[in-house]
mmCIF file with all atom_site columns, C-alpha atoms in Angstrom:
data_model
loop_
_atom_site.group_PDB
_atom_site.id
_atom_site.type_symbol
_atom_site.label_atom_id
_atom_site.label_alt_id
_atom_site.label_comp_id
_atom_site.label_asym_id
_atom_site.label_entity_id
_atom_site.label_seq_id
_atom_site.pdbx_PDB_ins_code
_atom_site.Cartn_x
_atom_site.Cartn_y
_atom_site.Cartn_z
_atom_site.occupancy
_atom_site.B_iso_or_equiv
_atom_site.pdbx_formal_charge
_atom_site.auth_seq_id
_atom_site.auth_comp_id
_atom_site.auth_asym_id
_atom_site.auth_atom_id
_atom_site.pdbx_PDB_model_num
ATOM 1   C CA . ASP A 1 1   ? -0.320  -16.576 18.597 1.00 70.00 ? 1   ASP A CA 1
ATOM 2   C CA . GLN A 1 2   ? -2.940  -14.424 16.956 1.00 81.00 ? 2   GLN A CA 1
ATOM 3   C CA . GLN A 1 3   ? -6.305  -16.163 17.022 1.00 92.00 ? 3   GLN A CA 1
ATOM 4   C CA . VAL A 1 4   ? -8.047  -13.706 14.710 1.00 94.00 ? 4   VAL A CA 1
ATOM 5   C CA . LYS A 1 5   ? -6.213  -12.553 11.614 1.00 94.00 ? 5   LYS A CA 1
ATOM 6   C CA . GLN A 1 6   ? -6.927  -9.928  9.012  1.00 95.00 ? 6   GLN A CA 1
ATOM 7   C CA . ASN A 1 7   ? -4.147  -10.418 6.531  1.00 92.00 ? 7   ASN A CA 1
ATOM 8   C CA . SER A 1 8   ? -4.879  -7.407  4.360  1.00 94.00 ? 8   SER A CA 1
ATOM 9   C CA . PRO A 1 9   ? -3.888  -4.209  6.164  1.00 93.00 ? 9   PRO A CA 1
ATOM 10  C CA . SER A 1 10  ? -5.483  -2.056  3.482  1.00 96.00 ? 10  SER A CA 1
ATOM 11  C CA . LEU A 1 11  ? -7.874  -2.183  0.557  1.00 97.00 ? 11  LEU A CA 1
ATOM 12  C CA . SER A 1 12  ? -8.859  0.380   -2.068 1.00 97.00 ? 12  SER A CA 1
ATOM 13  C CA . VAL A 1 13  ? -12.098 0.073   -4.005 1.00 98.00 ? 13  VAL A CA 1
ATOM 14  C CA . GLN A 1 14  ? -13.840 2.268   -6.531 1.00 97.00 ? 14  GLN A CA 1
ATOM 15  C CA . GLU A 1 15  ? -17.137 3.829   -5.455 1.00 97.00 ? 15  GLU A CA 1
ATOM 16  C CA . GLY A 1 16  ? -20.092 1.674   -6.460 1.00 97.00 ? 16  GLY A CA 1
ATOM 17  C CA . ARG A 1 17  ? -18.074 -1.542  -6.598 1.00 97.00 ? 17  ARG A CA 1
ATOM 18  C CA . ILE A 1 18  ? -17.978 -4.363  -4.072 1.00 98.00 ? 18  ILE A CA 1
ATOM 19  C CA . SER A 1 19  ? -15.613 -4.287  -1.084 1.00 98.00 ? 19  SER A CA 1
ATOM 20  C CA . ILE A 1 20  ? -14.648 -7.657  0.365  1.00 98.00 ? 20  ILE A CA 1
ATOM 21  C CA . LEU A 1 21  ? -12.860 -7.745  3.699  1.00 98.00 ? 21  LEU A CA 1
ATOM 22  C CA . ASN A 1 22  ? -11.530 -11.049 4.959  1.00 98.00 ? 22  ASN A CA 1
ATOM 23  C CA . CYS A 1 23  ? -10.900 -12.512 8.372  1.00 97.00 ? 23  CYS A CA 1
ATOM 24  C CA . ASP A 1 24  ? -9.485  -15.880 9.451  1.00 97.00 ? 24  ASP A CA 1
ATOM 25  C CA . TYR A 1 25  ? -9.532  -17.468 12.875 1.00 96.00 ? 25  TYR A CA 1
ATOM 26  C CA . THR A 1 26  ? -7.798  -20.411 14.451 1.00 95.00 ? 26  THR A CA 1
ATOM 27  C CA . ASN A 1 27  ? -9.940  -21.281 17.475 1.00 92.00 ? 27  ASN A CA 1
ATOM 28  C CA . SER A 1 28  ? -12.676 -23.751 16.551 1.00 91.00 ? 28  SER A CA 1
ATOM 29  C CA . MET A 1 29  ? -14.514 -22.843 19.769 1.00 90.00 ? 29  MET A CA 1
ATOM 30  C CA . PHE A 1 30  ? -15.369 -19.405 18.444 1.00 92.00 ? 30  PHE A CA 1
ATOM 31  C CA . ASP A 1 31  ? -19.089 -19.298 17.806 1.00 90.00 ? 31  ASP A CA 1
ATOM 32  C CA . TYR A 1 32  ? -19.999 -15.634 17.453 1.00 91.00 ? 32  TYR A CA 1
ATOM 33  C CA . PHE A 1 33  ? -18.416 -13.078 15.178 1.00 94.00 ? 33  PHE A CA 1
ATOM 34  C CA . LEU A 1 34  ? -18.696 -9.342  14.843 1.00 94.00 ? 34  LEU A CA 1
ATOM 35  C CA . TRP A 1 35  ? -17.537 -6.676  12.450 1.00 96.00 ? 35  TRP A CA 1
ATOM 36  C CA . TYR A 1 36  ? -16.748 -3.212  13.745 1.00 96.00 ? 36  TYR A CA 1
ATOM 37  C CA . LYS A 1 37  ? -16.021 -0.053  11.832 1.00 96.00 ? 37  LYS A CA 1
ATOM 38  C CA . LYS A 1 38  ? -13.709 2.640   13.156 1.00 93.00 ? 38  LYS A CA 1
ATOM 39  C CA . TYR A 1 39  ? -13.222 6.196   11.997 1.00 92.00 ? 39  TYR A CA 1
ATOM 40  C CA . PRO A 1 40  ? -10.178 8.198   13.134 1.00 86.00 ? 40  PRO A CA 1
ATOM 41  C CA . ALA A 1 41  ? -10.501 9.697   16.629 1.00 79.00 ? 41  ALA A CA 1
ATOM 42  C CA . GLU A 1 42  ? -13.613 7.632   17.349 1.00 85.00 ? 42  GLU A CA 1
ATOM 43  C CA . GLY A 1 43  ? -14.248 4.323   19.071 1.00 89.00 ? 43  GLY A CA 1
ATOM 44  C CA . PRO A 1 44  ? -15.228 1.284   16.991 1.00 92.00 ? 44  PRO A CA 1
ATOM 45  C CA . THR A 1 45  ? -18.928 1.020   16.176 1.00 92.00 ? 45  THR A CA 1
ATOM 46  C CA . PHE A 1 46  ? -20.794 -2.222  15.693 1.00 92.00 ? 46  PHE A CA 1
ATOM 47  C CA . LEU A 1 47  ? -21.625 -3.080  12.097 1.00 95.00 ? 47  LEU A CA 1
ATOM 48  C CA . ILE A 1 48  ? -22.931 -6.614  11.754 1.00 95.00 ? 48  ILE A CA 1
ATOM 49  C CA . SER A 1 49  ? -22.699 -9.968  13.500 1.00 93.00 ? 49  SER A CA 1
ATOM 50  C CA . ILE A 1 50  ? -23.064 -13.638 12.694 1.00 94.00 ? 50  ILE A CA 1
ATOM 51  C CA . SER A 1 51  ? -23.589 -16.698 14.823 1.00 91.00 ? 51  SER A CA 1
ATOM 52  C CA . SER A 1 52  ? -21.933 -19.998 13.999 1.00 91.00 ? 52  SER A CA 1
ATOM 53  C CA . ILE A 1 53  ? -25.343 -21.568 13.341 1.00 92.00 ? 53  ILE A CA 1
ATOM 54  C CA . LYS A 1 54  ? -25.618 -19.404 10.225 1.00 93.00 ? 54  LYS A CA 1
ATOM 55  C CA . ASP A 1 55  ? -23.454 -19.011 7.165  1.00 95.00 ? 55  ASP A CA 1
ATOM 56  C CA . LYS A 1 56  ? -24.765 -15.635 6.047  1.00 97.00 ? 56  LYS A CA 1
ATOM 57  C CA . ASN A 1 57  ? -26.231 -12.513 7.584  1.00 96.00 ? 57  ASN A CA 1
ATOM 58  C CA . GLU A 1 58  ? -27.329 -9.481  5.650  1.00 97.00 ? 58  GLU A CA 1
ATOM 59  C CA . ASP A 1 59  ? -28.091 -5.917  6.725  1.00 95.00 ? 59  ASP A CA 1
ATOM 60  C CA . GLY A 1 60  ? -28.650 -3.451  3.916  1.00 97.00 ? 60  GLY A CA 1
ATOM 61  C CA . ARG A 1 61  ? -25.437 -3.016  1.946  1.00 97.00 ? 61  ARG A CA 1
ATOM 62  C CA . PHE A 1 62  ? -23.492 -5.208  4.372  1.00 98.00 ? 62  PHE A CA 1
ATOM 63  C CA . THR A 1 63  ? -23.352 -9.002  4.249  1.00 98.00 ? 63  THR A CA 1
ATOM 64  C CA . VAL A 1 64  ? -21.193 -11.261 6.365  1.00 98.00 ? 64  VAL A CA 1
ATOM 65  C CA . PHE A 1 65  ? -20.395 -14.798 5.234  1.00 98.00 ? 65  PHE A CA 1
ATOM 66  C CA . LEU A 1 66  ? -19.076 -17.507 7.531  1.00 97.00 ? 66  LEU A CA 1
ATOM 67  C CA . ASN A 1 67  ? -17.277 -20.642 6.388  1.00 96.00 ? 67  ASN A CA 1
ATOM 68  C CA . LYS A 1 68  ? -16.799 -22.686 9.540  1.00 95.00 ? 68  LYS A CA 1
ATOM 69  C CA . SER A 1 69  ? -14.848 -25.493 7.908  1.00 95.00 ? 69  SER A CA 1
ATOM 70  C CA . ALA A 1 70  ? -12.321 -23.000 6.581  1.00 96.00 ? 70  ALA A CA 1
ATOM 71  C CA . LYS A 1 71  ? -12.479 -20.864 9.741  1.00 96.00 ? 71  LYS A CA 1
ATOM 72  C CA . HIS A 1 72  ? -13.014 -17.871 7.535  1.00 97.00 ? 72  HIS A CA 1
ATOM 73  C CA . LEU A 1 73  ? -15.436 -14.992 7.435  1.00 97.00 ? 73  LEU A CA 1
ATOM 74  C CA . SER A 1 74  ? -15.821 -12.123 5.058  1.00 98.00 ? 74  SER A CA 1
ATOM 75  C CA . LEU A 1 75  ? -17.645 -8.823  4.974  1.00 98.00 ? 75  LEU A CA 1
ATOM 76  C CA . HIS A 1 76  ? -19.117 -7.673  1.673  1.00 98.00 ? 76  HIS A CA 1
ATOM 77  C CA . ILE A 1 77  ? -20.126 -4.073  1.135  1.00 98.00 ? 77  ILE A CA 1
ATOM 78  C CA . VAL A 1 78  ? -22.211 -3.441  -1.976 1.00 97.00 ? 78  VAL A CA 1
ATOM 79  C CA . PRO A 1 79  ? -22.232 -0.824  -3.357 1.00 98.00 ? 79  PRO A CA 1
ATOM 80  C CA . SER A 1 80  ? -19.248 0.793   -1.659 1.00 98.00 ? 80  SER A CA 1
ATOM 81  C CA . GLN A 1 81  ? -19.540 4.462   -0.806 1.00 97.00 ? 81  GLN A CA 1
ATOM 82  C CA . PRO A 1 82  ? -16.873 7.035   0.135  1.00 96.00 ? 82  PRO A CA 1
ATOM 83  C CA . GLY A 1 83  ? -18.372 7.212   3.643  1.00 96.00 ? 83  GLY A CA 1
ATOM 84  C CA . ASP A 1 84  ? -17.450 3.558   4.093  1.00 97.00 ? 84  ASP A CA 1
ATOM 85  C CA . SER A 1 85  ? -13.768 4.531   4.185  1.00 97.00 ? 85  SER A CA 1
ATOM 86  C CA . ALA A 1 86  ? -12.659 3.441   7.658  1.00 97.00 ? 86  ALA A CA 1
ATOM 87  C CA . VAL A 1 87  ? -10.796 0.679   9.467  1.00 95.00 ? 87  VAL A CA 1
ATOM 88  C CA . TYR A 1 88  ? -12.778 -2.545  9.783  1.00 97.00 ? 88  TYR A CA 1
ATOM 89  C CA . PHE A 1 89  ? -12.131 -5.001  12.594 1.00 96.00 ? 89  PHE A CA 1
ATOM 90  C CA . CYS A 1 90  ? -13.441 -8.510  12.893 1.00 96.00 ? 90  CYS A CA 1
ATOM 91  C CA . ALA A 1 91  ? -13.859 -10.011 16.345 1.00 94.00 ? 91  ALA A CA 1
ATOM 92  C CA . ALA A 1 92  ? -14.681 -13.465 17.651 1.00 93.00 ? 92  ALA A CA 1
ATOM 93  C CA . SER A 1 93  ? -15.952 -14.918 20.879 1.00 90.00 ? 93  SER A CA 1
ATOM 94  C CA . ASP A 1 94  ? -16.497 -18.397 22.269 1.00 83.00 ? 94  ASP A CA 1
ATOM 95  C CA . ALA A 1 95  ? -19.349 -19.726 24.339 1.00 70.00 ? 95  ALA A CA 1
ATOM 96  C CA . SER A 1 96  ? -17.320 -19.809 27.544 1.00 68.00 ? 96  SER A CA 1
ATOM 97  C CA . GLY A 1 97  ? -19.463 -17.152 29.165 1.00 64.00 ? 97  GLY A CA 1
ATOM 98  C CA . THR A 1 98  ? -16.613 -14.696 29.646 1.00 65.00 ? 98  THR A CA 1
ATOM 99  C CA . TYR A 1 99  ? -18.144 -12.310 27.075 1.00 73.00 ? 99  TYR A CA 1
ATOM 100 C CA . LYS A 1 100 ? -14.758 -11.322 25.747 1.00 84.00 ? 100 LYS A CA 1
ATOM 101 C CA . TYR A 1 101 ? -13.963 -10.759 22.108 1.00 90.00 ? 101 TYR A CA 1
ATOM 102 C CA . ILE A 1 102 ? -10.655 -11.277 20.345 1.00 91.00 ? 102 ILE A CA 1
ATOM 103 C CA . PHE A 1 103 ? -10.018 -8.723  17.632 1.00 92.00 ? 103 PHE A CA 1
ATOM 104 C CA . GLY A 1 104 ? -8.033  -8.795  14.422 1.00 93.00 ? 104 GLY A CA 1
ATOM 105 C CA . THR A 1 105 ? -5.548  -6.100  13.419 1.00 92.00 ? 105 THR A CA 1
ATOM 106 C CA . GLY A 1 106 ? -8.026  -4.348  11.154 1.00 93.00 ? 106 GLY A CA 1
ATOM 107 C CA . THR A 1 107 ? -8.222  -3.566  7.435  1.00 96.00 ? 107 THR A CA 1
ATOM 108 C CA . ARG A 1 108 ? -8.197  0.028   6.286  1.00 96.00 ? 108 ARG A CA 1
ATOM 109 C CA . LEU A 1 109 ? -10.742 0.439   3.489  1.00 98.00 ? 109 LEU A CA 1
ATOM 110 C CA . LYS A 1 110 ? -10.519 3.389   1.158  1.00 97.00 ? 110 LYS A CA 1
ATOM 111 C CA . VAL A 1 111 ? -13.413 3.934   -1.239 1.00 97.00 ? 111 VAL A CA 1
ATOM 112 C CA . LEU A 1 112 ? -12.385 6.133   -4.126 1.00 96.00 ? 112 LEU A CA 1
ATOM 113 C CA . ALA A 1 113 ? -14.911 8.570   -5.578 1.00 91.00 ? 113 ALA A CA 1
ATOM 114 C CA . GLU B 2 1   ? -23.737 10.025  22.112 1.00 49.00 ? 1   GLU B CA 1
ATOM 115 C CA . THR B 2 2   ? -22.581 6.449   22.187 1.00 56.00 ? 2   THR B CA 1
ATOM 116 C CA . GLY B 2 3   ? -23.721 5.688   25.730 1.00 91.00 ? 3   GLY B CA 1
ATOM 117 C CA . VAL B 2 4   ? -20.123 5.039   26.776 1.00 95.00 ? 4   VAL B CA 1
ATOM 118 C CA . THR B 2 5   ? -18.209 8.168   27.704 1.00 95.00 ? 5   THR B CA 1
ATOM 119 C CA . GLN B 2 6   ? -14.463 8.274   28.172 1.00 97.00 ? 6   GLN B CA 1
ATOM 120 C CA . THR B 2 7   ? -12.459 11.131  29.659 1.00 97.00 ? 7   THR B CA 1
ATOM 121 C CA . PRO B 2 8   ? -10.094 12.655  28.933 1.00 96.00 ? 8   PRO B CA 1
ATOM 122 C CA . ARG B 2 9   ? -10.009 12.325  25.147 1.00 95.00 ? 9   ARG B CA 1
ATOM 123 C CA . HIS B 2 10  ? -6.296  13.108  25.070 1.00 96.00 ? 10  HIS B CA 1
ATOM 124 C CA . LEU B 2 11  ? -3.652  12.790  27.763 1.00 96.00 ? 11  LEU B CA 1
ATOM 125 C CA . VAL B 2 12  ? 0.056   13.548  27.751 1.00 96.00 ? 12  VAL B CA 1
ATOM 126 C CA . MET B 2 13  ? 1.941   12.400  30.816 1.00 94.00 ? 13  MET B CA 1
ATOM 127 C CA . GLY B 2 14  ? 5.508   12.059  31.978 1.00 93.00 ? 14  GLY B CA 1
ATOM 128 C CA . MET B 2 15  ? 6.930   8.733   33.034 1.00 91.00 ? 15  MET B CA 1
ATOM 129 C CA . THR B 2 16  ? 6.841   9.725   36.716 1.00 90.00 ? 16  THR B CA 1
ATOM 130 C CA . ASN B 2 17  ? 3.249   11.018  36.686 1.00 91.00 ? 17  ASN B CA 1
ATOM 131 C CA . LYS B 2 18  ? 0.132   9.396   38.042 1.00 95.00 ? 18  LYS B CA 1
ATOM 132 C CA . LYS B 2 19  ? -3.073  9.858   36.089 1.00 96.00 ? 19  LYS B CA 1
ATOM 133 C CA . SER B 2 20  ? -6.431  8.140   35.711 1.00 97.00 ? 20  SER B CA 1
ATOM 134 C CA . LEU B 2 21  ? -8.684  7.369   32.770 1.00 98.00 ? 21  LEU B CA 1
ATOM 135 C CA . LYS B 2 22  ? -12.408 7.348   33.358 1.00 98.00 ? 22  LYS B CA 1
ATOM 136 C CA . CYS B 2 23  ? -15.187 5.461   31.628 1.00 98.00 ? 23  CYS B CA 1
ATOM 137 C CA . GLU B 2 24  ? -18.901 5.775   32.270 1.00 97.00 ? 24  GLU B CA 1
ATOM 138 C CA . GLN B 2 25  ? -21.741 3.878   30.634 1.00 96.00 ? 25  GLN B CA 1
ATOM 139 C CA . HIS B 2 26  ? -25.422 4.769   30.705 1.00 89.00 ? 26  HIS B CA 1
ATOM 140 C CA . LEU B 2 27  ? -26.688 1.612   29.028 1.00 93.00 ? 27  LEU B CA 1
ATOM 141 C CA . GLY B 2 28  ? -27.405 -0.568  32.034 1.00 92.00 ? 28  GLY B CA 1
ATOM 142 C CA . HIS B 2 29  ? -24.743 -3.046  30.955 1.00 92.00 ? 29  HIS B CA 1
ATOM 143 C CA . ASN B 2 30  ? -23.173 -5.316  33.544 1.00 90.00 ? 30  ASN B CA 1
ATOM 144 C CA . ALA B 2 31  ? -19.814 -5.973  31.886 1.00 92.00 ? 31  ALA B CA 1
ATOM 145 C CA . MET B 2 32  ? -17.079 -3.409  31.227 1.00 94.00 ? 32  MET B CA 1
ATOM 146 C CA . TYR B 2 33  ? -13.732 -3.740  29.496 1.00 94.00 ? 33  TYR B CA 1
ATOM 147 C CA . TRP B 2 34  ? -10.464 -1.951  28.895 1.00 96.00 ? 34  TRP B CA 1
ATOM 148 C CA . TYR B 2 35  ? -8.766  -2.480  25.525 1.00 95.00 ? 35  TYR B CA 1
ATOM 149 C CA . LYS B 2 36  ? -5.511  -1.051  24.216 1.00 95.00 ? 36  LYS B CA 1
ATOM 150 C CA . GLN B 2 37  ? -5.025  -0.186  20.568 1.00 92.00 ? 37  GLN B CA 1
ATOM 151 C CA . SER B 2 38  ? -1.484  0.303   19.345 1.00 89.00 ? 38  SER B CA 1
ATOM 152 C CA . ALA B 2 39  ? -0.498  0.961   15.752 1.00 81.00 ? 39  ALA B CA 1
ATOM 153 C CA . LYS B 2 40  ? -0.566  -2.121  13.518 1.00 76.00 ? 40  LYS B CA 1
ATOM 154 C CA . LYS B 2 41  ? -1.640  -4.392  16.371 1.00 83.00 ? 41  LYS B CA 1
ATOM 155 C CA . PRO B 2 42  ? -4.987  -5.971  17.196 1.00 84.00 ? 42  PRO B CA 1
ATOM 156 C CA . LEU B 2 43  ? -7.139  -4.451  19.872 1.00 89.00 ? 43  LEU B CA 1
ATOM 157 C CA . GLU B 2 44  ? -5.652  -5.973  23.016 1.00 92.00 ? 44  GLU B CA 1
ATOM 158 C CA . LEU B 2 45  ? -7.958  -6.930  25.852 1.00 92.00 ? 45  LEU B CA 1
ATOM 159 C CA . MET B 2 46  ? -6.588  -5.675  29.168 1.00 95.00 ? 46  MET B CA 1
ATOM 160 C CA . PHE B 2 47  ? -9.260  -6.165  31.824 1.00 95.00 ? 47  PHE B CA 1
ATOM 161 C CA . VAL B 2 48  ? -12.813 -7.478  32.114 1.00 92.00 ? 48  VAL B CA 1
ATOM 162 C CA . TYR B 2 49  ? -15.256 -6.612  34.866 1.00 93.00 ? 49  TYR B CA 1
ATOM 163 C CA . ASN B 2 50  ? -18.593 -8.330  35.295 1.00 89.00 ? 50  ASN B CA 1
ATOM 164 C CA . PHE B 2 51  ? -20.985 -6.944  37.913 1.00 88.00 ? 51  PHE B CA 1
ATOM 165 C CA . LYS B 2 52  ? -18.052 -4.886  39.341 1.00 89.00 ? 52  LYS B CA 1
ATOM 166 C CA . GLU B 2 53  ? -15.882 -7.966  39.836 1.00 90.00 ? 53  GLU B CA 1
ATOM 167 C CA . GLN B 2 54  ? -12.706 -8.389  37.826 1.00 90.00 ? 54  GLN B CA 1
ATOM 168 C CA . THR B 2 55  ? -13.011 -11.575 35.799 1.00 88.00 ? 55  THR B CA 1
ATOM 169 C CA . GLU B 2 56  ? -9.986  -11.180 33.588 1.00 86.00 ? 56  GLU B CA 1
ATOM 170 C CA . ASN B 2 57  ? -6.555  -9.601  33.752 1.00 88.00 ? 57  ASN B CA 1
ATOM 171 C CA . ASN B 2 58  ? -4.771  -10.299 30.511 1.00 86.00 ? 58  ASN B CA 1
ATOM 172 C CA . SER B 2 59  ? -1.232  -10.263 31.982 1.00 89.00 ? 59  SER B CA 1
ATOM 173 C CA . VAL B 2 60  ? -1.260  -6.493  32.191 1.00 95.00 ? 60  VAL B CA 1
ATOM 174 C CA . PRO B 2 61  ? 1.734   -4.846  33.947 1.00 95.00 ? 61  PRO B CA 1
ATOM 175 C CA . SER B 2 62  ? 1.012   -3.552  37.424 1.00 95.00 ? 62  SER B CA 1
ATOM 176 C CA . ARG B 2 63  ? 1.647   0.038   36.330 1.00 96.00 ? 63  ARG B CA 1
ATOM 177 C CA . PHE B 2 64  ? -1.935  -0.202  35.001 1.00 97.00 ? 64  PHE B CA 1
ATOM 178 C CA . SER B 2 65  ? -4.423  -0.518  37.848 1.00 96.00 ? 65  SER B CA 1
ATOM 179 C CA . PRO B 2 66  ? -8.146  -0.828  37.104 1.00 97.00 ? 66  PRO B CA 1
ATOM 180 C CA . GLU B 2 67  ? -10.964 0.095   39.441 1.00 97.00 ? 67  GLU B CA 1
ATOM 181 C CA . CYS B 2 68  ? -14.672 -0.603  39.040 1.00 96.00 ? 68  CYS B CA 1
ATOM 182 C CA . PRO B 2 69  ? -16.652 0.968   41.886 1.00 95.00 ? 69  PRO B CA 1
ATOM 183 C CA . ASN B 2 70  ? -20.009 0.074   40.304 1.00 92.00 ? 70  ASN B CA 1
ATOM 184 C CA . SER B 2 71  ? -21.395 -1.374  37.082 1.00 89.00 ? 71  SER B CA 1
ATOM 185 C CA . SER B 2 72  ? -21.544 2.060   35.445 1.00 94.00 ? 72  SER B CA 1
ATOM 186 C CA . HIS B 2 73  ? -18.022 3.318   36.096 1.00 96.00 ? 73  HIS B CA 1
ATOM 187 C CA . LEU B 2 74  ? -14.599 2.006   35.243 1.00 97.00 ? 74  LEU B CA 1
ATOM 188 C CA . PHE B 2 75  ? -11.238 3.629   35.876 1.00 98.00 ? 75  PHE B CA 1
ATOM 189 C CA . LEU B 2 76  ? -7.722  2.874   34.730 1.00 98.00 ? 76  LEU B CA 1
ATOM 190 C CA . HIS B 2 77  ? -5.092  4.278   37.067 1.00 97.00 ? 77  HIS B CA 1
ATOM 191 C CA . LEU B 2 78  ? -1.724  4.876   35.472 1.00 97.00 ? 78  LEU B CA 1
ATOM 192 C CA . HIS B 2 79  ? 1.648   5.294   37.167 1.00 94.00 ? 79  HIS B CA 1
ATOM 193 C CA . THR B 2 80  ? 5.284   5.171   36.067 1.00 94.00 ? 80  THR B CA 1
ATOM 194 C CA . LEU B 2 81  ? 4.329   4.393   32.482 1.00 94.00 ? 81  LEU B CA 1
ATOM 195 C CA . GLN B 2 82  ? 6.781   3.850   29.657 1.00 94.00 ? 82  GLN B CA 1
ATOM 196 C CA . PRO B 2 83  ? 6.793   5.517   26.227 1.00 94.00 ? 83  PRO B CA 1
ATOM 197 C CA . GLU B 2 84  ? 5.726   2.201   24.664 1.00 93.00 ? 84  GLU B CA 1
ATOM 198 C CA . ASP B 2 85  ? 2.489   2.467   26.656 1.00 95.00 ? 85  ASP B CA 1
ATOM 199 C CA . SER B 2 86  ? 1.438   5.308   24.377 1.00 96.00 ? 86  SER B CA 1
ATOM 200 C CA . ALA B 2 87  ? -1.700  4.101   22.625 1.00 95.00 ? 87  ALA B CA 1
ATOM 201 C CA . LEU B 2 88  ? -5.445  4.550   22.298 1.00 94.00 ? 88  LEU B CA 1
ATOM 202 C CA . TYR B 2 89  ? -7.192  3.135   25.366 1.00 97.00 ? 89  TYR B CA 1
ATOM 203 C CA . LEU B 2 90  ? -10.740 2.046   24.687 1.00 96.00 ? 90  LEU B CA 1
ATOM 204 C CA . CYS B 2 91  ? -13.438 1.280   27.195 1.00 97.00 ? 91  CYS B CA 1
ATOM 205 C CA . ALA B 2 92  ? -16.390 -0.892  26.241 1.00 95.00 ? 92  ALA B CA 1
ATOM 206 C CA . SER B 2 93  ? -19.495 -2.203  27.918 1.00 94.00 ? 93  SER B CA 1
ATOM 207 C CA . SER B 2 94  ? -21.714 -5.165  27.188 1.00 91.00 ? 94  SER B CA 1
ATOM 208 C CA . PRO B 2 95  ? -25.012 -6.543  28.449 1.00 87.00 ? 95  PRO B CA 1
ATOM 209 C CA . GLY B 2 96  ? -23.183 -9.812  28.850 1.00 74.00 ? 96  GLY B CA 1
ATOM 210 C CA . GLY B 2 97  ? -23.925 -11.236 25.484 1.00 65.00 ? 97  GLY B CA 1
ATOM 211 C CA . ASN B 2 98  ? -23.517 -10.270 21.926 1.00 69.00 ? 98  ASN B CA 1
ATOM 212 C CA . GLY B 2 99  ? -21.133 -7.440  21.279 1.00 80.00 ? 99  GLY B CA 1
ATOM 213 C CA . TYR B 2 100 ? -19.797 -4.313  22.860 1.00 89.00 ? 100 TYR B CA 1
ATOM 214 C CA . THR B 2 101 ? -20.505 -0.636  22.830 1.00 92.00 ? 101 THR B CA 1
ATOM 215 C CA . PHE B 2 102 ? -17.231 1.247   22.748 1.00 94.00 ? 102 PHE B CA 1
ATOM 216 C CA . GLY B 2 103 ? -16.349 4.690   23.978 1.00 94.00 ? 103 GLY B CA 1
ATOM 217 C CA . SER B 2 104 ? -14.381 7.098   21.811 1.00 93.00 ? 104 SER B CA 1
ATOM 218 C CA . GLY B 2 105 ? -11.139 6.285   23.591 1.00 95.00 ? 105 GLY B CA 1
ATOM 219 C CA . THR B 2 106 ? -8.378  8.184   25.334 1.00 96.00 ? 106 THR B CA 1
ATOM 220 C CA . ARG B 2 107 ? -5.302  8.916   23.230 1.00 95.00 ? 107 ARG B CA 1
ATOM 221 C CA . LEU B 2 108 ? -2.419  8.562   25.692 1.00 96.00 ? 108 LEU B CA 1
ATOM 222 C CA . THR B 2 109 ? 1.081   9.842   25.019 1.00 95.00 ? 109 THR B CA 1
ATOM 223 C CA . VAL B 2 110 ? 3.833   9.056   27.505 1.00 95.00 ? 110 VAL B CA 1
ATOM 224 C CA . VAL B 2 111 ? 6.831   11.360  27.260 1.00 94.00 ? 111 VAL B CA 1
#
C-alpha cells in the first residue's frame, strides 16, 4: 500500500500563474515532509520542507501547506516560471529515528511560456 | 557539484554480467541510501546504511548486494539481473536528520 500519494501525474500551468501540487499520506506517524524537484538526467534536489508542528512554510516563490487532519500537503509556486518545469516529488518521514523517507510517484509540472 | 557523486552515469549490462555502482559523498554525512526509480512508480528505498552499518534492507532481491566500506562510500554490486531491473538507481546521503542530498543517478539498462 502506497503511504505517500501524488494523484496527479502531470500539471500544466501558464507562466506567471500559480502552480499547486498536491500530496496525500496515510501514515499518521509521519511528522516531517519534503518536496524535491527533479530535472531529466539529474538527481532530485531539495526544494522545501515542513515539520508537523507547522501548517505553512514559505521560501521565496515556494510555499508548502500542511493539513494534518486531512493528511494532505500542497506545494504552491507563485509566480510559475518556465524553469520550474520538472517532476516534483513529495516525501515523508516519521520520528522513528531511521531517517528514511517515503516518496510519492511525482507530478510532472509543465509551465507554458 | 552536488556533494554526492555516482558512477557510472549510464550502464548497459547483460543478464549474466557482474557490475558495480559506486557512490561517494563529500558532505560528512553518516547515513547513505540506495533508491530505485522506475517509470511511473515512487522512488523505492532499497538499502539504508548508518555509520557503515546496514539498518534497512527493503526486501531487495539478493542479485543486488550493497557494500559500505566507510561512511563516505557506498557500492551496489549487481549480478544476474533481469530486464525489469532496468531503472535509475539513486544514491543519497543524510546527516541523520532532515532530508537527503541525492546524486545524479546511474541509468541502468539490462539487456
